[in-house]
Amino acid sequence: MNFRNKFSNFMYGRYGIDQLSRFILGVTFVLCILSFFTKGAVNSVLSLFIFASIVLLYFRMFSRNIYKRAAENEKYLRIISKIKFNKNFSKEAREQRKYYKFFKCPGCGQKIRIPKGHGKIEIRCPKCNNKFIRRS
Ligand SMILES: [Zn+2]
C-alpha cells in the first residue's frame, strides 16, 4: 500500500476540510503574522490562540462526527451570508444619501425621505399629517 492509499484509508469516514476550516486556517495565519510583531503577554496570548485553533482544525478535520461538523459549517456560512447582506445594505443606504435627504418629523419622529435639490419645501408627514419646512 502506498502513502496515498494509506492516507485515503485513514481519512475514510472522517470529515476533512470545509469552509469553516479554511476560515480558521486564515485566522491562524493572521495570528501567526501578528505574533511575529508582538512581545510579552500579548505574544503569549496569541500563541495560545494559535495553538487552540490548530488543535481545533485537526479536531474538525479528523472528526468522525460528520453530521455535527457539517452543522457547524452551516452555521458559519449563515453568519457569513448575513454579514455580506449587511454590507450590501449599507452600500444601498450610502447610495440613497446621495440622492435623498432624510428628515425626522418634529411631531411624531417618523423618518421621511425627500429627493435632494428642490430648495426649501414644505414636507407633510405621512404618519401624522404634521407640516414642516426644510431645505432639501
Ligand atoms: Zn409625523
Coordinates of C-alpha atoms and ligand atoms in Angstrom, one line a residue:
M1 CA 0.0 0.0 0.0
N2 CA 1.4 3.4 -1.0
F3 CA 1.2 6.5 1.1
R4 CA -1.8 7.9 -0.9
N5 CA -3.9 4.8 -0.3
K6 CA -2.9 4.8 3.4
F7 CA -3.9 8.4 3.7
S8 CA -7.3 8.0 2.0
N9 CA -7.9 4.9 4.1
F10 CA -7.1 7.0 7.2
M11 CA -9.4 9.8 6.0
Y12 CA -12.3 7.4 5.2
G13 CA -15.3 8.4 7.3
R14 CA -13.6 11.5 8.6
Y15 CA -14.9 15.0 8.0
G16 CA -12.0 16.7 6.1
I17 CA -11.7 20.4 5.3
D18 CA -14.7 22.7 4.8
Q19 CA -15.2 26.5 4.5
L20 CA -15.1 26.9 8.3
S21 CA -11.8 25.1 8.5
R22 CA -10.4 27.4 5.8
F23 CA -11.6 30.4 7.7
I24 CA -9.9 29.1 10.9
L25 CA -6.8 28.5 8.9
G26 CA -6.8 32.0 7.6
V27 CA -7.3 33.4 11.1
T28 CA -4.5 31.2 12.4
F29 CA -2.2 32.5 9.6
V30 CA -3.0 36.1 10.5
L31 CA -2.4 35.4 14.2
C32 CA 1.0 33.8 13.3
I33 CA 2.0 37.0 11.4
L34 CA 0.8 39.2 14.3
S35 CA 2.8 37.1 16.8
F36 CA 6.0 38.0 14.9
F37 CA 5.4 41.6 15.8
T38 CA 4.4 41.2 19.4
K39 CA 6.2 40.6 22.6
G40 CA 5.5 39.5 26.2
A41 CA 1.9 38.9 27.4
V42 CA 0.3 39.7 24.0
N43 CA 2.6 37.3 22.3
S44 CA 1.7 34.6 24.8
V45 CA -2.0 35.1 24.3
L46 CA -1.5 35.0 20.6
S47 CA 0.5 31.8 20.8
L48 CA -2.3 30.3 22.9
F49 CA -4.9 31.2 20.3
I50 CA -2.7 29.8 17.5
F51 CA -2.3 26.6 19.4
A52 CA -6.0 26.4 20.1
S53 CA -7.0 27.0 16.5
I54 CA -4.5 24.4 15.2
V55 CA -6.0 21.8 17.7
L56 CA -9.5 22.8 16.6
L57 CA -8.5 22.5 12.9
Y58 CA -7.1 19.0 13.4
F59 CA -10.0 18.0 15.6
R60 CA -12.6 19.1 12.9
M61 CA -10.6 17.6 10.0
F62 CA -10.2 14.1 11.6
S63 CA -13.6 14.1 13.3
R64 CA -15.9 11.2 12.6
N65 CA -18.9 13.1 13.7
I66 CA -19.6 14.4 10.2
Y67 CA -23.1 15.5 10.9
K68 CA -22.1 17.7 13.8
R69 CA -19.2 19.3 11.8
A70 CA -21.4 19.9 8.8
A71 CA -23.9 21.7 11.1
E72 CA -21.1 23.9 12.4
N73 CA -20.1 24.8 8.9
E74 CA -23.7 25.5 8.0
K75 CA -23.9 27.9 11.0
Y76 CA -20.7 29.6 9.9
L77 CA -22.0 30.0 6.3
R78 CA -25.2 31.5 7.6
I79 CA -23.3 34.1 9.6
I80 CA -21.1 35.0 6.6
S81 CA -24.1 35.4 4.3
K82 CA -25.7 37.7 6.9
I83 CA -22.5 39.9 7.1
K84 CA -22.4 40.1 3.3
F85 CA -26.1 41.1 3.2
N86 CA -25.5 43.9 5.8
K87 CA -22.6 45.2 3.6
N88 CA -24.9 45.4 0.6
F89 CA -27.5 47.0 2.7
S90 CA -25.2 49.8 4.0
K91 CA -24.0 50.4 0.4
E92 CA -27.6 50.9 -0.6
A93 CA -28.1 53.3 2.3
R94 CA -25.0 55.3 1.1
E95 CA -26.4 55.4 -2.4
Q96 CA -29.7 56.7 -1.0
R97 CA -28.0 59.5 0.9
K98 CA -26.6 60.7 -2.5
Y99 CA -30.0 61.4 -3.9
Y100 CA -32.2 61.8 -0.9
K101 CA -32.3 63.8 2.3
F102 CA -33.7 62.2 5.4
F103 CA -35.7 64.2 7.9
K104 CA -37.4 63.4 11.2
C105 CA -41.0 64.6 11.6
P106 CA -40.9 67.1 14.6
G107 CA -44.4 65.8 15.6
C108 CA -44.0 62.0 15.7
G109 CA -40.4 61.2 14.9
Q110 CA -41.3 59.5 11.6
K111 CA -38.4 59.3 9.2
I112 CA -39.2 61.0 5.9
R113 CA -37.2 60.7 2.7
I114 CA -37.1 63.7 0.4
P115 CA -35.3 63.9 -3.0
K116 CA -32.4 66.4 -2.9
G117 CA -32.1 69.7 -4.8
H118 CA -35.6 71.1 -4.6
G119 CA -34.7 74.0 -2.3
K120 CA -37.0 75.0 0.6
I121 CA -40.1 72.8 0.6
E122 CA -43.0 72.1 2.8
I123 CA -43.0 68.5 3.9
R124 CA -46.1 66.7 5.1
C125 CA -45.6 63.8 7.5
P126 CA -47.4 60.7 6.0
K127 CA -48.0 59.4 9.5
C128 CA -49.4 62.3 11.5
N129 CA -50.0 64.9 8.7
N130 CA -47.8 67.4 10.6
K131 CA -46.4 70.0 8.1
F132 CA -42.9 71.4 8.4
I133 CA -40.4 73.3 6.1
R134 CA -37.0 72.0 5.4
R135 CA -34.3 72.6 2.8
S136 CA -33.9 69.6 0.5
Ligands
ZN1 ZN -45.3 62.9 11.9

